[in-house]
JSON list of C-alpha atoms in Angstrom, two decimals:
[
{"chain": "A", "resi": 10, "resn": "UNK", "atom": "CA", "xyz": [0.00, 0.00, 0.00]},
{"chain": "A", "resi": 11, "resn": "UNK", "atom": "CA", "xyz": [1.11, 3.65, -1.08]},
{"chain": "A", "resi": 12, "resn": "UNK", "atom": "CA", "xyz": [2.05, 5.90, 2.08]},
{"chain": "A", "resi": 13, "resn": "UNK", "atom": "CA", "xyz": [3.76, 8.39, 3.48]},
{"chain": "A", "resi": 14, "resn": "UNK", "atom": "CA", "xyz": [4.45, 8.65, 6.99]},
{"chain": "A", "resi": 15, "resn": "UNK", "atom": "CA", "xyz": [5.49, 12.31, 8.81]},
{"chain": "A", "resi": 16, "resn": "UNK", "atom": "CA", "xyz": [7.37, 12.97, 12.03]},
{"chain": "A", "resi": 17, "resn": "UNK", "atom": "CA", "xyz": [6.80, 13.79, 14.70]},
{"chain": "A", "resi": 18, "resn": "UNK", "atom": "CA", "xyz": [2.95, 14.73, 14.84]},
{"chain": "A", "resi": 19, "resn": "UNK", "atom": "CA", "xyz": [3.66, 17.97, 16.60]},
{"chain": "A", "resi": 20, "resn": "UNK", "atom": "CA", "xyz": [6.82, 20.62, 17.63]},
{"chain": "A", "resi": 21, "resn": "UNK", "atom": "CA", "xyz": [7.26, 23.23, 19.45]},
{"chain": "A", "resi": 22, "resn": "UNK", "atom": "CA", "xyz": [10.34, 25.41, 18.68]},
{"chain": "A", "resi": 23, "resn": "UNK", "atom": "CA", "xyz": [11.47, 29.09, 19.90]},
{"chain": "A", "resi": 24, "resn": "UNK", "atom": "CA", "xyz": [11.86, 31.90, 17.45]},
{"chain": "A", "resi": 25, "resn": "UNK", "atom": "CA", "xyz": [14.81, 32.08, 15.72]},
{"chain": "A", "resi": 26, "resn": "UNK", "atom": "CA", "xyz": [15.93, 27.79, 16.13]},
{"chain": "A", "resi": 27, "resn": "UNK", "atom": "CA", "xyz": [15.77, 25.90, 13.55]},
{"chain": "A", "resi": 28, "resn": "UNK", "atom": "CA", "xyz": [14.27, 22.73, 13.19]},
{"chain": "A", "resi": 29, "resn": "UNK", "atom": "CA", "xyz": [13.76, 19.10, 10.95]},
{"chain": "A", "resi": 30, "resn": "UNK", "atom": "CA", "xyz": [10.80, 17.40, 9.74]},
{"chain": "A", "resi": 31, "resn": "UNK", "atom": "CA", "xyz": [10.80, 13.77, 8.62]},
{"chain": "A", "resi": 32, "resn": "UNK", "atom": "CA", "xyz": [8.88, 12.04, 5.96]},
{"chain": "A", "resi": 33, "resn": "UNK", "atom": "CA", "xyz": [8.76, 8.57, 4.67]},
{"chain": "A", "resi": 34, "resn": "UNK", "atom": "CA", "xyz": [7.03, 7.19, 1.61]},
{"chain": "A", "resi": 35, "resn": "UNK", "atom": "CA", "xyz": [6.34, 3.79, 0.67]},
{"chain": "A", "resi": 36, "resn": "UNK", "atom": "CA", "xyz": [5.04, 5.02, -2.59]},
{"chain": "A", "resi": 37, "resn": "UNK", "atom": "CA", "xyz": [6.29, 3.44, -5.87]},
{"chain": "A", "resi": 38, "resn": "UNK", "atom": "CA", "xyz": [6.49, 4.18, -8.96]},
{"chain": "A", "resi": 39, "resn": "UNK", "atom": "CA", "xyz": [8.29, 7.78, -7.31]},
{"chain": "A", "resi": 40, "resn": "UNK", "atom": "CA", "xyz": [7.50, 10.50, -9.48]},
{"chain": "A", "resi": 41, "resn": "UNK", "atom": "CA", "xyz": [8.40, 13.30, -7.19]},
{"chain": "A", "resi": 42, "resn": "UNK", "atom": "CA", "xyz": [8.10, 14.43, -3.45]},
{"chain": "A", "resi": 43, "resn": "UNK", "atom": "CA", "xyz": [6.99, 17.87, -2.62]},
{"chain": "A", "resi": 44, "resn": "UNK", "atom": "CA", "xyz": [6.38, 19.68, 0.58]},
{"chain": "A", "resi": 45, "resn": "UNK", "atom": "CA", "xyz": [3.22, 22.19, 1.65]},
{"chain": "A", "resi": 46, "resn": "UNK", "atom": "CA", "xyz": [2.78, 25.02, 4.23]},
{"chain": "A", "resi": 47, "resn": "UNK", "atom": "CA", "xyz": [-0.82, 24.95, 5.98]},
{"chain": "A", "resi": 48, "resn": "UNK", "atom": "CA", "xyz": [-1.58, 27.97, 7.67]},
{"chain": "A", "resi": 49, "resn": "UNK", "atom": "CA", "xyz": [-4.35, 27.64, 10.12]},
{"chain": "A", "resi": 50, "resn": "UNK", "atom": "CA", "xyz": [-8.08, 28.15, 7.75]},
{"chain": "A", "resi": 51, "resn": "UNK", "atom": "CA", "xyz": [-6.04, 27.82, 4.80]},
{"chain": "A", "resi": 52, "resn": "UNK", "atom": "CA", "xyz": [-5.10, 25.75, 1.63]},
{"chain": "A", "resi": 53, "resn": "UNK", "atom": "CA", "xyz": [-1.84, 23.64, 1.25]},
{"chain": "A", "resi": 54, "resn": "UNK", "atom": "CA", "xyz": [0.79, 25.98, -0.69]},
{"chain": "A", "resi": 55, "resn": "UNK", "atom": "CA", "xyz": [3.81, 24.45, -2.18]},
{"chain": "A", "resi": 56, "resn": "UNK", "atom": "CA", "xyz": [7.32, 24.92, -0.38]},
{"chain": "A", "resi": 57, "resn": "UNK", "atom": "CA", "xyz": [9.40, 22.67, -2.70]},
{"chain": "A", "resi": 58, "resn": "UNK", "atom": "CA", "xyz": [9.36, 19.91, -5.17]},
{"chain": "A", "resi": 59, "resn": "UNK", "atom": "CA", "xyz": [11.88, 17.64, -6.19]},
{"chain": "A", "resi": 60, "resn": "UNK", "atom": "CA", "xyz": [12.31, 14.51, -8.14]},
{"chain": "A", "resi": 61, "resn": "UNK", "atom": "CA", "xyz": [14.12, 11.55, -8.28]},
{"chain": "A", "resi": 62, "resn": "UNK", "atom": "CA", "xyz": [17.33, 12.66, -9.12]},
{"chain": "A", "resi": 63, "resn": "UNK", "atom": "CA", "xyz": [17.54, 15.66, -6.68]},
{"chain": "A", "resi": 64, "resn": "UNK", "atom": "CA", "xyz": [19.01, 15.29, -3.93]},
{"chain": "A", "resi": 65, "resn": "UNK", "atom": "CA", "xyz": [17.70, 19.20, -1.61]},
{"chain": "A", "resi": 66, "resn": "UNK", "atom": "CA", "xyz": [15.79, 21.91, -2.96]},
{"chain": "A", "resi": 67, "resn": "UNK", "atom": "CA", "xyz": [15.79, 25.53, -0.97]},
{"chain": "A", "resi": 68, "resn": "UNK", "atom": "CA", "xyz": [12.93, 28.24, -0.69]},
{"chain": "A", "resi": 69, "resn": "UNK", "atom": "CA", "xyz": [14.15, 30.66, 1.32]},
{"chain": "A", "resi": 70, "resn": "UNK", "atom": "CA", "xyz": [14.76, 29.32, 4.97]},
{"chain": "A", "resi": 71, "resn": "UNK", "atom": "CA", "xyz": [13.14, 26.07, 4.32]},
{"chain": "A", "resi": 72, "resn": "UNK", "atom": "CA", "xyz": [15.37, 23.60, 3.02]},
{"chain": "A", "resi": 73, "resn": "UNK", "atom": "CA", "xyz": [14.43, 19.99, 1.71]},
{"chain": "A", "resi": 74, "resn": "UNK", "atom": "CA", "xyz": [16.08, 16.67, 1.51]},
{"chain": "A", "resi": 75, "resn": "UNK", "atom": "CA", "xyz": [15.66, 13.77, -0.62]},
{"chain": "A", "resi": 76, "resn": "UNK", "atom": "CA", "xyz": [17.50, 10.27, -0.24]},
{"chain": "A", "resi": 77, "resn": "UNK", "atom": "CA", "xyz": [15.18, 7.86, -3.18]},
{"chain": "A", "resi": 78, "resn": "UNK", "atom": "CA", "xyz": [17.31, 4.96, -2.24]},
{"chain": "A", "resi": 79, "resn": "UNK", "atom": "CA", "xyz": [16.04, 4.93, 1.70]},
{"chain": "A", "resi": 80, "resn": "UNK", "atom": "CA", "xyz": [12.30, 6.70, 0.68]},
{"chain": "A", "resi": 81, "resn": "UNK", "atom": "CA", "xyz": [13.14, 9.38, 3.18]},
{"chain": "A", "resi": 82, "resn": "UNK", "atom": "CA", "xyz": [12.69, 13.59, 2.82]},
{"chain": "A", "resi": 83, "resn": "UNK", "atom": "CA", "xyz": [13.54, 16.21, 5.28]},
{"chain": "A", "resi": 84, "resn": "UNK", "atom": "CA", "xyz": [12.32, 19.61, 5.62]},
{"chain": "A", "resi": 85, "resn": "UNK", "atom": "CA", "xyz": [14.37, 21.55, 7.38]},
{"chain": "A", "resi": 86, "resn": "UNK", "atom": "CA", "xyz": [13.85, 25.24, 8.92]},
{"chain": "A", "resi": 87, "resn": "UNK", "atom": "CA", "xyz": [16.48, 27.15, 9.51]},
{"chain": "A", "resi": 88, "resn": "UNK", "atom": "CA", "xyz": [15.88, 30.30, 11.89]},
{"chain": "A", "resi": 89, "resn": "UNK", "atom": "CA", "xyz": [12.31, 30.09, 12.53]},
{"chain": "A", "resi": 90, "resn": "UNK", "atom": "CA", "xyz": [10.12, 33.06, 12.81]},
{"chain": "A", "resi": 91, "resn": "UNK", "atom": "CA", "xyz": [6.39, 33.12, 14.23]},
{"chain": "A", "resi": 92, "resn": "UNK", "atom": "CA", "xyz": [4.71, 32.84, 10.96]},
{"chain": "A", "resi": 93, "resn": "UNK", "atom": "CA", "xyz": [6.36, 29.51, 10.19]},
{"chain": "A", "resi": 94, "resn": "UNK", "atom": "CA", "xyz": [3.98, 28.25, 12.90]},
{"chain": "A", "resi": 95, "resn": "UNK", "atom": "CA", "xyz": [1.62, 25.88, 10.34]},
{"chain": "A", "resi": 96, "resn": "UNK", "atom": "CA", "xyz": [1.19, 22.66, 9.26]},
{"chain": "A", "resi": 97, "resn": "UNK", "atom": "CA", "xyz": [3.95, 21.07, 7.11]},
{"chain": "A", "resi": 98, "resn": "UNK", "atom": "CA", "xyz": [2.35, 18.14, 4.85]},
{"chain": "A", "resi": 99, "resn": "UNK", "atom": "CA", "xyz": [4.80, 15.97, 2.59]},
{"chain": "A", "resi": 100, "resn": "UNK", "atom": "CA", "xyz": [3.06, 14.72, -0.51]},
{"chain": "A", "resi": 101, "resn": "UNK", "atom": "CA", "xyz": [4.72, 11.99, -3.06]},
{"chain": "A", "resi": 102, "resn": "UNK", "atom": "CA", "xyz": [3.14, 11.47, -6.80]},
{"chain": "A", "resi": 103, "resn": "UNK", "atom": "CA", "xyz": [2.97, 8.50, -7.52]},
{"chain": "A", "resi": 104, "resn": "UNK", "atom": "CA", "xyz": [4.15, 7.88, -11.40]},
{"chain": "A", "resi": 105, "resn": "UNK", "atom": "CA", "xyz": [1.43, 6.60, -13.35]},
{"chain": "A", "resi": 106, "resn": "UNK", "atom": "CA", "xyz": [-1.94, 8.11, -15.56]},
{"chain": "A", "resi": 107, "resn": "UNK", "atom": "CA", "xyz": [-3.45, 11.04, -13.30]},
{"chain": "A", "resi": 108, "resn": "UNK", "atom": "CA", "xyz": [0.20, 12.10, -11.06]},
{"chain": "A", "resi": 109, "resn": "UNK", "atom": "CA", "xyz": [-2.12, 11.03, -7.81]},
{"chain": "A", "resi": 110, "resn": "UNK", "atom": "CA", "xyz": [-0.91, 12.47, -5.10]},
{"chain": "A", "resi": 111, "resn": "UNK", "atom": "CA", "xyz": [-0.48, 10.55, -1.68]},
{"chain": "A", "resi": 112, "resn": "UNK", "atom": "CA", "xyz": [-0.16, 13.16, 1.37]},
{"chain": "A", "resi": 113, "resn": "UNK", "atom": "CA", "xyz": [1.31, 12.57, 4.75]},
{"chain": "A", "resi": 114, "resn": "UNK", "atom": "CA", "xyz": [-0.23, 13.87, 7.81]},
{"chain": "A", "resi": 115, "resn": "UNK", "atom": "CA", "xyz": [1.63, 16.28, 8.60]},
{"chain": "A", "resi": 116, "resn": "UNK", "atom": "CA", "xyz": [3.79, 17.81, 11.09]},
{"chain": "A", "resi": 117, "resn": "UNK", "atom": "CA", "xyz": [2.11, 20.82, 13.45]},
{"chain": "A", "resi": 118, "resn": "UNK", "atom": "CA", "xyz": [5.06, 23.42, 14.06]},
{"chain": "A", "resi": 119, "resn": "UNK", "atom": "CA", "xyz": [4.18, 26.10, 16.29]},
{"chain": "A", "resi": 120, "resn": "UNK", "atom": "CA", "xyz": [7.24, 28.83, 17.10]},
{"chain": "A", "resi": 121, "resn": "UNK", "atom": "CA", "xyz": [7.08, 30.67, 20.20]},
{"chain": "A", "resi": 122, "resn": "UNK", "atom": "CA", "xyz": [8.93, 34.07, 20.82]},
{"chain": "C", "resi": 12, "resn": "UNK", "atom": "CA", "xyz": [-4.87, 31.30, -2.96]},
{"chain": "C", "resi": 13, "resn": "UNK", "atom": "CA", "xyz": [-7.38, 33.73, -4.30]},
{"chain": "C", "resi": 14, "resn": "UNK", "atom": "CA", "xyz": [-7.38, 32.08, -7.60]},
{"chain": "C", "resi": 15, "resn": "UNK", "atom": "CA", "xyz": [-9.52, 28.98, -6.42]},
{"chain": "C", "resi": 16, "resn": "UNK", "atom": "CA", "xyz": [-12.58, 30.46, -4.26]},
{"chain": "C", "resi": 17, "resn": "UNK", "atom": "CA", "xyz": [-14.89, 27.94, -2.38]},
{"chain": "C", "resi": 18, "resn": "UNK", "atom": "CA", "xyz": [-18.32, 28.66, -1.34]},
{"chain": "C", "resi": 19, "resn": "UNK", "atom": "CA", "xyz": [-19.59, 28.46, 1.41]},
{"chain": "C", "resi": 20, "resn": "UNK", "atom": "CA", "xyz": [-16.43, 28.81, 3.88]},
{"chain": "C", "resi": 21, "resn": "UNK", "atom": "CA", "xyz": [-18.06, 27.05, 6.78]},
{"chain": "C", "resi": 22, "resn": "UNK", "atom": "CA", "xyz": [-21.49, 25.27, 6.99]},
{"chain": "C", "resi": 23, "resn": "UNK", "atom": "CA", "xyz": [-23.60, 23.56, 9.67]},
{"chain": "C", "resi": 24, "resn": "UNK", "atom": "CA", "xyz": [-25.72, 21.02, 8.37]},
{"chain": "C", "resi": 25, "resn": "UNK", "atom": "CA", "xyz": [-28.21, 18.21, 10.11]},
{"chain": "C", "resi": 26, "resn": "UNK", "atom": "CA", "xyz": [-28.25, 14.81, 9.27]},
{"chain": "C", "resi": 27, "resn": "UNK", "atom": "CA", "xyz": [-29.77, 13.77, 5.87]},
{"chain": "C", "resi": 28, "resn": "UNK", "atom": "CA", "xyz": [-29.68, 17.00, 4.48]},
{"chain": "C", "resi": 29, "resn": "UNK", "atom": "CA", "xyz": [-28.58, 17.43, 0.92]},
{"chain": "C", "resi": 30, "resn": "UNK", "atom": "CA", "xyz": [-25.41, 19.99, 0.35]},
{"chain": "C", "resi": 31, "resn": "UNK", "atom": "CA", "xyz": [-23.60, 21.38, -2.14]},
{"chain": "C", "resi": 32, "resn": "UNK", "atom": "CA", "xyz": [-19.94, 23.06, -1.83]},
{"chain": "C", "resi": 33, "resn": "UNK", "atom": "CA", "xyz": [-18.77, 25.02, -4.96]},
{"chain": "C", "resi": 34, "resn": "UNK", "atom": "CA", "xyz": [-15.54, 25.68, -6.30]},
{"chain": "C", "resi": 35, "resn": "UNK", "atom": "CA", "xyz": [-14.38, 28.64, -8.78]},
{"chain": "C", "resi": 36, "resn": "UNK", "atom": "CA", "xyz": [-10.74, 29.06, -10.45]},
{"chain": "C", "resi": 37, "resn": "UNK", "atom": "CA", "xyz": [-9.62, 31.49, -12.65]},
{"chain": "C", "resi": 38, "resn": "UNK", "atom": "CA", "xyz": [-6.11, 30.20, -13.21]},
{"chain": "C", "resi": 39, "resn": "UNK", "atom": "CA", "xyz": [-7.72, 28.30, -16.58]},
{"chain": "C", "resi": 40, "resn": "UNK", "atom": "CA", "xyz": [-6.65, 24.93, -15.30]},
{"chain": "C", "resi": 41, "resn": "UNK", "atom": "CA", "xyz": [-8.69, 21.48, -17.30]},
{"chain": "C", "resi": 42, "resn": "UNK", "atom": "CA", "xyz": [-7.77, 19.83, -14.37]},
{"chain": "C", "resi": 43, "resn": "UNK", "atom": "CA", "xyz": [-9.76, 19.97, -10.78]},
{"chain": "C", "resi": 44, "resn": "UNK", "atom": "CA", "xyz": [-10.23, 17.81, -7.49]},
{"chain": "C", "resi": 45, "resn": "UNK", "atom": "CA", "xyz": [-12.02, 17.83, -4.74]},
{"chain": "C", "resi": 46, "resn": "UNK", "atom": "CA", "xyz": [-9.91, 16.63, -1.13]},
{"chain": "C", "resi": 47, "resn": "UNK", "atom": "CA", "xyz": [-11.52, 16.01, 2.77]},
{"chain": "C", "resi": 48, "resn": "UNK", "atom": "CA", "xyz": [-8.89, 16.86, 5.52]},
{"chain": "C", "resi": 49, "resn": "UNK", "atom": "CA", "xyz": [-9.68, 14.91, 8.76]},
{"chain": "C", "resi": 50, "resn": "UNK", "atom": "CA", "xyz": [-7.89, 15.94, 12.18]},
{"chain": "C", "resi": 51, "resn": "UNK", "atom": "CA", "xyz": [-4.08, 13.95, 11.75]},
{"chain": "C", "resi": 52, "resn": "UNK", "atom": "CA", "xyz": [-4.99, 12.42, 8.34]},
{"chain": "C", "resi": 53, "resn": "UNK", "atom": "CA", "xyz": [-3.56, 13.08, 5.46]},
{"chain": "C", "resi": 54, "resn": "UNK", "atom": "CA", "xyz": [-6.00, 14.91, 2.30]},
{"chain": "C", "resi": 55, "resn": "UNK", "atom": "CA", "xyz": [-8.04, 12.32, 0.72]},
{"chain": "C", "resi": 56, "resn": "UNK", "atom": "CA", "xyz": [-9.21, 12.62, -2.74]},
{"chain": "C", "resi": 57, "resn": "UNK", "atom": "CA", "xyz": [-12.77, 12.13, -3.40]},
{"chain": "C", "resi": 58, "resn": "UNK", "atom": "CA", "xyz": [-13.35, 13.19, -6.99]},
{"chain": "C", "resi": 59, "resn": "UNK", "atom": "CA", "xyz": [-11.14, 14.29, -9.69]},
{"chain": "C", "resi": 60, "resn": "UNK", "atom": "CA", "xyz": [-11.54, 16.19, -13.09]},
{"chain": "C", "resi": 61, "resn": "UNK", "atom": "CA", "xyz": [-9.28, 16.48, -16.01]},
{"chain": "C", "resi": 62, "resn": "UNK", "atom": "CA", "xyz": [-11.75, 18.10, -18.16]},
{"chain": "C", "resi": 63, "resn": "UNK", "atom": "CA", "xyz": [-15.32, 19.53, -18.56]},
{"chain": "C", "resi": 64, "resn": "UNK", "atom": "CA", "xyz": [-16.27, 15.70, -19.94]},
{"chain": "C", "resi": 65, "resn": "UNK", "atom": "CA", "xyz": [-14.37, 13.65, -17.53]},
{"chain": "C", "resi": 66, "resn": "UNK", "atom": "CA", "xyz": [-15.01, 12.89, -14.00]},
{"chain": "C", "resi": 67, "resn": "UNK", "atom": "CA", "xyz": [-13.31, 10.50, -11.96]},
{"chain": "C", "resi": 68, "resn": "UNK", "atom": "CA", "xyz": [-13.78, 8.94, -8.04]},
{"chain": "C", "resi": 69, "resn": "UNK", "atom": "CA", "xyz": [-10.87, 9.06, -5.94]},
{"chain": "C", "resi": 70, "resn": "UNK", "atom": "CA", "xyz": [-10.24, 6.68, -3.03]},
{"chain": "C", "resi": 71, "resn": "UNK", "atom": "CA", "xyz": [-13.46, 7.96, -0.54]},
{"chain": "C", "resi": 72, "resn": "UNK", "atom": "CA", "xyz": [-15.91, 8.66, -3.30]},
{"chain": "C", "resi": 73, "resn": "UNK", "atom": "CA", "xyz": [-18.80, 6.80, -1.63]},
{"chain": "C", "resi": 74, "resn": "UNK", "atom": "CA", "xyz": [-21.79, 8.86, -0.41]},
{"chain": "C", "resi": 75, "resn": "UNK", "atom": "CA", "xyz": [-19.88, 12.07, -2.76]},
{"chain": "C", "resi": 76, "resn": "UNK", "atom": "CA", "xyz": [-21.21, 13.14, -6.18]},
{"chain": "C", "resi": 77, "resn": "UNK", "atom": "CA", "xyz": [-19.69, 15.92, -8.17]},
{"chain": "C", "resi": 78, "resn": "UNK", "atom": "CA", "xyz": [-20.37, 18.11, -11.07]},
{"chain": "C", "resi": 79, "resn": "UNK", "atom": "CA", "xyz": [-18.34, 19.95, -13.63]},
{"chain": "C", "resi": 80, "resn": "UNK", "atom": "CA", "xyz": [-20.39, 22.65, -14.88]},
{"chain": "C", "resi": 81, "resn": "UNK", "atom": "CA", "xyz": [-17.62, 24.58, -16.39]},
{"chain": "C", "resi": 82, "resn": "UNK", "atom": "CA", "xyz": [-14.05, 24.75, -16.71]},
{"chain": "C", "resi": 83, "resn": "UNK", "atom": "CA", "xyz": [-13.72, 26.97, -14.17]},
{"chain": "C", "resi": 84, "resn": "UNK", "atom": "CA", "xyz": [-16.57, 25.66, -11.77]},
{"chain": "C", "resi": 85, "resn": "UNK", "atom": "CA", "xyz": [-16.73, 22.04, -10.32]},
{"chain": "C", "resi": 86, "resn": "UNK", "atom": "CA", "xyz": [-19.24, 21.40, -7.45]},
{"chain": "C", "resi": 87, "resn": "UNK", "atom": "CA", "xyz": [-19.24, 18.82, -4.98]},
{"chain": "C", "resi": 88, "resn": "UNK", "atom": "CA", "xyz": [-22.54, 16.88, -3.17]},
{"chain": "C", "resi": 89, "resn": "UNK", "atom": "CA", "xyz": [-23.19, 15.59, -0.64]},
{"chain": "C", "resi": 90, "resn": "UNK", "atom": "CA", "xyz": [-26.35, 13.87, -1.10]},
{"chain": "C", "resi": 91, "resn": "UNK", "atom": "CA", "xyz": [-27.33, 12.87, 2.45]},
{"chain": "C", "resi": 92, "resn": "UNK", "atom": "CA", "xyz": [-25.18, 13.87, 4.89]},
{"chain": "C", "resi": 93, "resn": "UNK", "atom": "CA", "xyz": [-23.95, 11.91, 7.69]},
{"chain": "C", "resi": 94, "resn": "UNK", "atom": "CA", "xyz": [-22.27, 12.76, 11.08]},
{"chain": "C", "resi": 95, "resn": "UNK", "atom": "CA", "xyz": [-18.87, 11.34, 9.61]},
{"chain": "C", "resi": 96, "resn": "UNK", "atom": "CA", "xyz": [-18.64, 13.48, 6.79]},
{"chain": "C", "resi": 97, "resn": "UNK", "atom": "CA", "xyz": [-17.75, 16.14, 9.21]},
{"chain": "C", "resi": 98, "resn": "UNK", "atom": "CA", "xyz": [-14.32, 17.31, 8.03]},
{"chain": "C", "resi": 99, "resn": "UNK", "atom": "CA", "xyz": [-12.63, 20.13, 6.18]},
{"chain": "C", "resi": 100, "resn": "UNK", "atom": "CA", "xyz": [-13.16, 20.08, 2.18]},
{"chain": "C", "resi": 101, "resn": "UNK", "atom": "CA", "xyz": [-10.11, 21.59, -0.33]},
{"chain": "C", "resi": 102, "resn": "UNK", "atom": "CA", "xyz": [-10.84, 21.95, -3.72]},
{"chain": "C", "resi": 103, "resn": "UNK", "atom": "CA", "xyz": [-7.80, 22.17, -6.21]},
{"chain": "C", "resi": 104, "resn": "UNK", "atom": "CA", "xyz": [-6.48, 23.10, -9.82]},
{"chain": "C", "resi": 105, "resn": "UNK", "atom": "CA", "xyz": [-3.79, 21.77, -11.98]},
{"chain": "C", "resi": 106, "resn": "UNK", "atom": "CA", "xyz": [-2.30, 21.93, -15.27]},
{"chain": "C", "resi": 107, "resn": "UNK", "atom": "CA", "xyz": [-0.21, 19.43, -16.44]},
{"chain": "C", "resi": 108, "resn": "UNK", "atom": "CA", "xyz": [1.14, 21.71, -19.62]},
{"chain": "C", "resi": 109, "resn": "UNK", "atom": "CA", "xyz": [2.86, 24.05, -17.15]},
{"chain": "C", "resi": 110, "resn": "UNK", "atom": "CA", "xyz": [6.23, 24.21, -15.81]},
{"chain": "C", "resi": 111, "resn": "UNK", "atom": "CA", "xyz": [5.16, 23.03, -12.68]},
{"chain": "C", "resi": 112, "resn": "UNK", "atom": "CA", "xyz": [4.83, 19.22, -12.74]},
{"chain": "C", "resi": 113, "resn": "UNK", "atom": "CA", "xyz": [1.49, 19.51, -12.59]},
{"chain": "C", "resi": 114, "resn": "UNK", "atom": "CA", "xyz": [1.52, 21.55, -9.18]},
{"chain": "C", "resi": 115, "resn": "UNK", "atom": "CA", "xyz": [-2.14, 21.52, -7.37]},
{"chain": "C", "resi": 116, "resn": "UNK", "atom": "CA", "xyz": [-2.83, 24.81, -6.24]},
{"chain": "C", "resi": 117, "resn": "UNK", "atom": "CA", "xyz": [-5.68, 24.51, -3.48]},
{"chain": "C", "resi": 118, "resn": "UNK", "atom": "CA", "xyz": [-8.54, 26.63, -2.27]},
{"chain": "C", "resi": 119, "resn": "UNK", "atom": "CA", "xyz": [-8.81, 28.11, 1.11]},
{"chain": "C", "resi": 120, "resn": "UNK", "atom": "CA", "xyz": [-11.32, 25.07, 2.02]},
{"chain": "C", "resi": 121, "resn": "UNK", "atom": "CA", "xyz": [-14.80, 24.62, 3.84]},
{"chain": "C", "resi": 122, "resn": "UNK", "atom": "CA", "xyz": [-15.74, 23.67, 6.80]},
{"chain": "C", "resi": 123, "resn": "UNK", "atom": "CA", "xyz": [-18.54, 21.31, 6.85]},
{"chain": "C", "resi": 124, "resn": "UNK", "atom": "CA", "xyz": [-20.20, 19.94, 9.81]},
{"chain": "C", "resi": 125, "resn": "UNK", "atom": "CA", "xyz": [-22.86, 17.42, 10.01]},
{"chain": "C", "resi": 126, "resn": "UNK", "atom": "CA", "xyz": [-24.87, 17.23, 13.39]}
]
């Protein structure tokens, strides 16, 4: 079965730490991995996306990982600032007719000054 | 992302009620979906689009219908609602053409609750 498992659940970090999320997939065919923001009441909005042959992606302070041999990503935040405080979701395509998307979870990140 | 609008942003509904919740893009995308969020699940997709002729279930389609009115507008049913469809509803967009892999962009969502 296709899926993609986050950690942890839940973090609490102060302002200006940085921090790592985990994800790990189970999904095959891999047709790429990408990472979402949720702010509280709102829609997903894509952080990064990468694909089988790259290896970290950057936007801005957040900086992703992929390893396609071990099925694993990392997200990682580097000097965290209030409004990082969301919901991180990572979401694997799976290769085939329609890109379907399989999403994690997600990790709840909440930065306190 | 105020180029996919939902309507309505929250609703209250009672048990066996039908419902509709509507989605609107103007990013000119053939290609649509319609996602529940449950608390520490991952989005689910219950119906998918790719154009105005084709509609296809996802993996929770069951007690779901949708409609594709337009490009731009695809609505999603909930014929008789139930206590466990109680959950938080994203619609999304996509265009495969584009330089984005076929990036979803999603609406801001709608809260639905069944008592």
């Amino acid at each position: 079965k296709n899926q993609v498992e986050q950690s942890p659940q839940s973090l609490i970090i102060l302002e200006g730490k940085n921090c790592t999320l985990q994800c790990n997939y189970t999904v095959s065919p891999f047709s790429n991995l990408r990472w979402y923001k949720q702010d509280t009441g709102r829609g997903p909005v894509s952080l990064t996306i990468m694909t089988f042959s790259e290896n970290t992606k950057s936007n801005g302070r957040y900086t992703a990982t992929l390893d396609a041999d071990t099925k694993q990503s990392s997200l990682h935040i580097t000097a965290s600032q209030l409004s990082d405080s969301a919901s991180y979701i990572c979401v694997v395509t799976i290769k085939a007719a329609g890109n379907k998307l399989t999403f994690g979870g997600g990790t709840r990140v909440l930065v306190k000054p | 992302d105020a180029d996919v609008t939902q309507t309505p942003r929250n609703r209250i509904t009672k048990t066996g009620k039908r419902i509709m919740l509507e989605c609107s893009q103007t990013k000119g995308h053939d290609r649509m979906y319609w996602y529940r969020q449950d608390p520490g699940l991952g989005l689910r997709l219950i119906y998918y689009s790719f154009d105005v002729k084709d509609i296809n279930k996802g993996e929770i389609s069951d007690g779901y219908s949708v409609s594709r009115q337009a490009q731009a507008k695809f609505s999603l049913s909930l014929e008789s609602a139930i206590p466990n469809q109680t959950a938080l509803y994203f619609c999304a967009t996509s265009d495969p053409s584009g330089t984005g892999s076929d990036e979803q962009y999603f609406g801001p969502g709608t809260r639905l609750t069944v008592t």
